[in-house]
Short mmCIF file of C-alpha atoms in Angstrom, two decimals:
data_model
loop_
_atom_site.label_atom_id
_atom_site.label_comp_id
_atom_site.label_asym_id
_atom_site.label_seq_id
_atom_site.Cartn_x
_atom_site.Cartn_y
_atom_site.Cartn_z
CA UNK A 210 11.02 -11.31 -4.90
CA UNK A 211 7.96 -11.83 -5.73
CA UNK A 212 6.55 -9.38 -2.79
CA UNK A 213 8.31 -6.79 -4.05
CA UNK A 214 7.34 -7.55 -8.01
CA UNK A 215 3.63 -7.09 -6.69
CA UNK A 216 3.83 -4.42 -4.93
CA UNK A 217 5.62 -1.99 -7.55
CA UNK A 218 3.29 -3.54 -9.88
CA UNK A 219 -0.17 -2.40 -7.61
CA UNK A 220 2.31 1.03 -6.50
CA UNK A 221 2.69 1.80 -10.73
CA UNK A 222 -1.61 0.81 -10.39
CA UNK A 223 -1.83 3.27 -8.03
CA UNK A 224 -0.26 6.50 -9.67
CA UNK A 225 -2.12 5.60 -12.12
CA UNK A 226 -4.86 7.20 -10.43
CA UNK A 227 -5.51 10.97 -10.65
CA UNK A 228 -8.11 11.00 -7.89
CA UNK A 229 -5.30 9.25 -5.27
CA UNK A 230 -2.26 11.55 -6.37
CA UNK A 231 -4.67 14.58 -6.72
CA UNK A 232 -5.55 13.17 -3.07
CA UNK A 233 -2.69 13.79 -1.36
CA UNK A 234 -1.49 17.27 -3.42
CA UNK A 235 -4.88 18.71 -2.33
CA UNK A 236 -4.89 17.43 1.43
CA UNK A 237 -0.73 18.93 2.05
CA UNK A 238 -1.24 21.81 -0.03
CA UNK A 239 -4.43 22.58 1.65
CA UNK A 240 -3.96 22.18 5.33
CA UNK A 241 -0.62 24.03 4.87
CA UNK A 242 -2.78 27.42 3.17
CA UNK A 243 -4.98 26.54 6.30
CA UNK A 244 -1.50 26.83 8.57
CA UNK A 245 -0.09 30.22 6.83
CA UNK A 246 -2.85 31.70 6.63
CA UNK A 247 -3.40 30.62 10.14
CA UNK A 248 -0.18 33.01 11.29
CA UNK A 249 -0.30 35.59 8.79
CA UNK A 250 -1.89 38.39 10.48
CA UNK A 251 0.88 38.33 13.56
CA UNK A 252 3.44 36.12 11.35
CA UNK A 253 3.83 33.77 13.96
CA UNK A 254 4.42 30.75 12.60
CA UNK A 255 5.95 27.40 15.15
CA UNK A 256 7.63 26.43 12.08
CA UNK A 257 6.04 23.00 12.18
CA UNK A 258 3.45 23.75 10.25
CA UNK A 259 4.68 21.84 6.83
CA UNK A 260 4.95 19.21 9.73
CA UNK A 261 1.36 18.65 9.80
CA UNK A 262 0.93 19.18 6.21
CA UNK A 263 2.92 16.42 6.08
CA UNK A 264 1.15 13.58 8.31
CA UNK A 265 -1.79 14.91 6.99
CA UNK A 266 -1.41 14.48 3.01
CA UNK A 267 0.49 10.85 3.87
CA UNK A 268 -2.72 9.77 5.78
CA UNK A 269 -5.06 11.34 3.26
CA UNK A 270 -3.70 8.53 1.32
CA UNK A 271 -3.33 5.98 3.79
CA UNK A 272 -7.85 6.54 3.76
CA UNK A 273 -7.73 5.32 0.85
CA UNK A 274 -7.03 1.53 1.29
CA UNK A 275 -9.47 1.43 3.49
CA UNK A 276 -11.44 1.14 0.20
CA UNK A 277 -9.06 -0.53 -2.27
CA UNK A 278 -9.55 -4.17 -1.11
CA UNK A 279 -13.49 -3.54 -2.17
CA UNK A 280 -12.80 -2.27 -5.45
CA UNK A 281 -10.76 -5.07 -6.51
CA UNK A 282 -13.30 -6.48 -5.28
CA UNK A 283 -15.70 -5.01 -7.71
CA UNK A 284 -12.69 -4.60 -10.48
CA UNK A 285 -13.13 -8.88 -9.66
CA UNK A 286 -9.67 -9.30 -9.17
CA UNK A 287 -9.95 -10.16 -5.70
CA UNK A 288 -10.68 -13.50 -6.01
CA UNK A 289 -7.75 -14.07 -8.01
CA UNK A 290 -5.39 -12.41 -5.82
CA UNK A 291 -6.33 -14.78 -3.04
CA UNK A 292 -6.69 -17.76 -5.61
CA UNK A 293 -3.39 -18.37 -6.16
CA UNK A 294 -0.51 -20.51 -3.49
CA UNK A 295 0.39 -16.90 -2.08
CA UNK A 296 -0.57 -16.80 1.57
CA UNK A 297 -3.83 -14.31 2.32
CA UNK A 298 -1.72 -11.73 4.23
CA UNK A 299 1.16 -11.39 1.52
CA UNK A 300 -0.88 -10.66 -1.18
CA UNK A 301 -3.55 -8.81 0.85
CA UNK A 302 -0.41 -6.18 2.05
CA UNK A 303 0.99 -6.03 -1.56
CA UNK A 304 -2.75 -4.48 -2.96
CA UNK A 305 -2.78 -1.79 0.63
CA UNK A 306 0.64 -0.85 0.70
CA UNK A 307 1.04 1.67 -2.12
CA UNK A 308 -1.24 3.47 -0.04
CA UNK A 309 1.85 4.27 1.78
CA UNK A 310 4.50 4.40 0.04
CA UNK A 311 3.23 7.29 -1.89
CA UNK A 312 1.75 8.73 0.53
CA UNK A 313 5.52 9.95 1.86
CA UNK A 314 5.82 12.52 -1.03
CA UNK A 315 3.18 14.50 0.89
CA UNK A 316 6.06 15.27 3.37
CA UNK A 317 9.16 16.70 0.09
CA UNK A 318 6.22 18.37 -0.56
CA UNK A 319 5.28 20.19 1.99
CA UNK A 320 9.15 21.35 2.88
CA UNK A 321 9.10 22.91 -0.82
CA UNK A 322 5.57 24.84 0.14
CA UNK A 323 6.39 25.45 2.63
CA UNK A 324 10.16 27.28 1.68
CA UNK A 325 8.37 28.88 -1.34
CA UNK A 326 5.44 30.46 1.36
CA UNK A 327 9.02 31.51 2.75
CA UNK A 328 7.72 30.46 6.16
CA UNK A 329 10.64 28.29 8.96
CA UNK A 330 11.15 24.61 7.86
CA UNK A 331 11.90 23.65 11.68
CA UNK A 332 12.64 19.51 13.15
CA UNK A 333 15.13 18.15 10.12
CA UNK A 334 17.24 16.22 11.17
CA UNK A 335 17.80 11.96 11.94
CA UNK A 336 14.54 12.26 14.58
CA UNK A 337 12.74 13.40 11.83
CA UNK A 338 13.44 10.58 9.18
CA UNK A 339 12.74 8.02 12.10
CA UNK A 340 9.50 9.77 12.94
CA UNK A 341 8.05 9.77 9.60
CA UNK A 342 9.94 5.94 9.45
CA UNK A 343 7.70 4.82 12.45
CA UNK A 344 5.02 6.15 11.45
CA UNK A 345 4.55 4.59 7.70
CA UNK A 346 4.77 1.73 9.54
CA UNK A 347 2.60 2.06 12.07
CA UNK A 348 -0.03 3.68 8.90
CA UNK A 349 0.39 0.36 7.00
CA UNK A 350 -0.26 -2.32 9.67
CA UNK A 351 -3.83 0.10 10.60
CA UNK A 352 -4.62 0.58 6.83
CA UNK A 353 -4.43 -4.05 7.09
CA UNK A 354 -6.68 -4.35 9.55
CA UNK A 355 -9.26 -1.03 9.41
CA UNK A 356 -9.34 -3.32 5.35
CA UNK A 357 -9.88 -6.73 6.87
CA UNK A 358 -13.35 -4.72 8.08
CA UNK A 359 -14.31 -2.96 4.86
CA UNK A 360 -13.83 -6.11 2.41
CA UNK A 361 -17.18 -7.26 3.57
CA UNK A 362 -18.97 -4.11 2.91
CA UNK A 363 -19.57 -2.99 -0.03
CA UNK A 364 -20.02 0.96 0.61
CA UNK A 365 -16.23 1.50 2.67
CA UNK A 366 -14.73 4.40 0.25
CA UNK A 367 -18.13 6.34 1.60
CA UNK A 368 -17.31 6.08 4.73
CA UNK A 369 -13.98 5.34 4.55
CA UNK A 370 -12.60 9.39 6.60
CA UNK A 371 -15.96 8.81 9.48
CA UNK A 372 -12.96 5.74 10.72
CA UNK A 373 -9.90 7.27 10.00
CA UNK A 374 -9.77 11.02 11.00
CA UNK A 375 -10.97 10.41 14.27
CA UNK A 376 -7.80 8.01 14.61
CA UNK A 377 -5.70 10.89 13.29
CA UNK A 378 -6.44 13.44 15.86
CA UNK A 379 -6.93 11.60 19.14
CA UNK A 380 -2.81 10.48 17.98
CA UNK A 381 -1.57 14.08 18.73
CA UNK A 382 -1.37 15.65 15.75
CA UNK A 383 -2.76 18.83 17.24
CA UNK A 384 -2.80 20.53 20.59
CA UNK A 385 -5.77 20.09 22.77
CA UNK A 386 -6.59 21.87 25.96
CA UNK A 387 -5.17 21.00 28.86
CA UNK A 388 -8.09 19.99 30.58
CA UNK A 389 -9.03 17.48 28.10
CA UNK A 390 -5.39 15.77 27.57
CA UNK A 391 -6.11 13.85 29.97
CA UNK A 392 -9.25 12.23 28.36
CA UNK A 393 -7.26 11.94 25.22
CA UNK A 394 -4.23 10.20 26.63
CA UNK A 395 -5.92 7.02 27.10
CA UNK A 396 -6.27 6.71 23.51
CA UNK A 397 -3.65 8.07 22.96
CA UNK A 398 -1.65 5.62 24.08
CA UNK A 399 -3.32 3.00 22.88
CA UNK A 400 -2.51 4.41 19.01
CA UNK A 401 0.50 3.16 17.23
CA UNK A 402 0.45 6.65 15.87
CA UNK A 403 0.84 8.61 18.70
CA UNK A 404 4.13 8.38 18.60
CA UNK A 405 5.78 8.55 15.28
CA UNK A 406 3.95 12.17 16.13
CA UNK A 407 5.37 12.98 18.91
CA UNK A 408 8.99 12.27 17.31
CA UNK A 409 8.67 13.65 14.11
CA UNK A 410 7.41 17.59 16.35
CA UNK A 411 10.69 16.98 17.41
CA UNK A 412 10.03 15.50 20.39
CA UNK A 413 11.68 12.71 23.18
CA UNK A 414 8.75 10.58 24.56
CA UNK A 415 9.13 8.28 27.18
CA UNK A 416 10.06 5.33 27.62
CA UNK A 417 5.61 4.02 28.70
CA UNK A 418 5.37 5.64 25.27
CA UNK A 419 7.89 3.25 22.89
CA UNK A 420 6.90 0.40 25.25
CA UNK A 421 2.98 1.26 24.45
CA UNK A 422 4.10 1.63 20.45
CA UNK A 423 5.93 -1.40 20.36
CA UNK A 424 2.72 -3.60 21.72
CA UNK A 425 -0.19 -1.87 20.19
CA UNK A 426 2.08 -2.13 16.64
CA UNK A 427 2.23 -5.92 17.89
CA UNK A 428 -1.38 -6.12 19.35
CA UNK A 429 -2.12 -4.85 16.06
CA UNK A 430 -0.50 -7.71 13.54
CA UNK A 431 -1.23 -11.05 15.61
CA UNK A 432 -5.59 -9.27 15.51
CA UNK A 433 -4.91 -8.64 11.35
CA UNK A 434 -3.28 -11.73 10.81
CA UNK A 435 -6.04 -13.91 13.13
CA UNK A 436 -8.83 -11.58 11.08
CA UNK A 437 -7.63 -12.08 7.75
CA UNK A 438 -8.06 -15.79 7.80
CA UNK A 439 -11.40 -14.99 9.61
CA UNK A 440 -13.17 -12.63 7.24
CA UNK A 441 -11.42 -14.29 4.55
CA UNK A 442 -13.31 -17.38 5.50
CA UNK A 443 -16.17 -16.47 6.42
CA UNK A 444 -16.47 -14.01 2.25
CA UNK A 445 -15.86 -17.56 0.99
CA UNK A 446 -18.89 -18.75 3.01
CA UNK A 447 -21.03 -16.40 1.82
CA UNK A 448 -20.03 -16.43 -1.63
CA UNK A 449 -18.73 -12.30 -1.06
CA UNK A 450 -15.72 -12.51 -3.36
CA UNK A 451 -17.95 -14.76 -5.96
CA UNK A 452 -15.49 -17.75 -5.66
CA UNK A 453 -16.84 -21.36 -5.90
#
């Protein structure tokens, strides 16, 4: 399929960039070492430390997609991508997908490092695979949605993490005090990341979380499709993509 060939081509370019490659490795390893040191004194490990590191590693790769379109614009290739017979959504998705695909290495990397550090490795089941798959889908949709805002900014890469990090932290990655949870829960229900993270942690979410994931994901997809037309039309009209 032409779309898969485009994704494959963009993935090859993505992994040739040492920054993108090292970012996932460093973020995953750093988070795992932090978890290791936090529990070293009492040797009190939950077995989920590697899951936290894996999620952080995949998400760090996801953050790079926010500035990917701006990077393509500076290279002068974005205008060529959008001046083809391929639908704009497919062309842009092919550029953004490699970040989510490559980010998946964070989980096996965290698992290997966990074994080396002799920490417990829990939650190895089909449920983990399901959670990772749902997380991967959610990351692609969120990356695409947010990148549409960044395509009109010349400094997107400089503040991409200021947007992506709060989204992750408000999605249930880390435990929060009980009295704060009622204030955070509405944000979690509005985030497509919450359900996958619960499943990855081995929890069995209620129907409300499942319904919320489906509704919010569909809403983001529809909004992304609408925003693609709006943002691209505006960029064409204002000449920000160097298209005449």
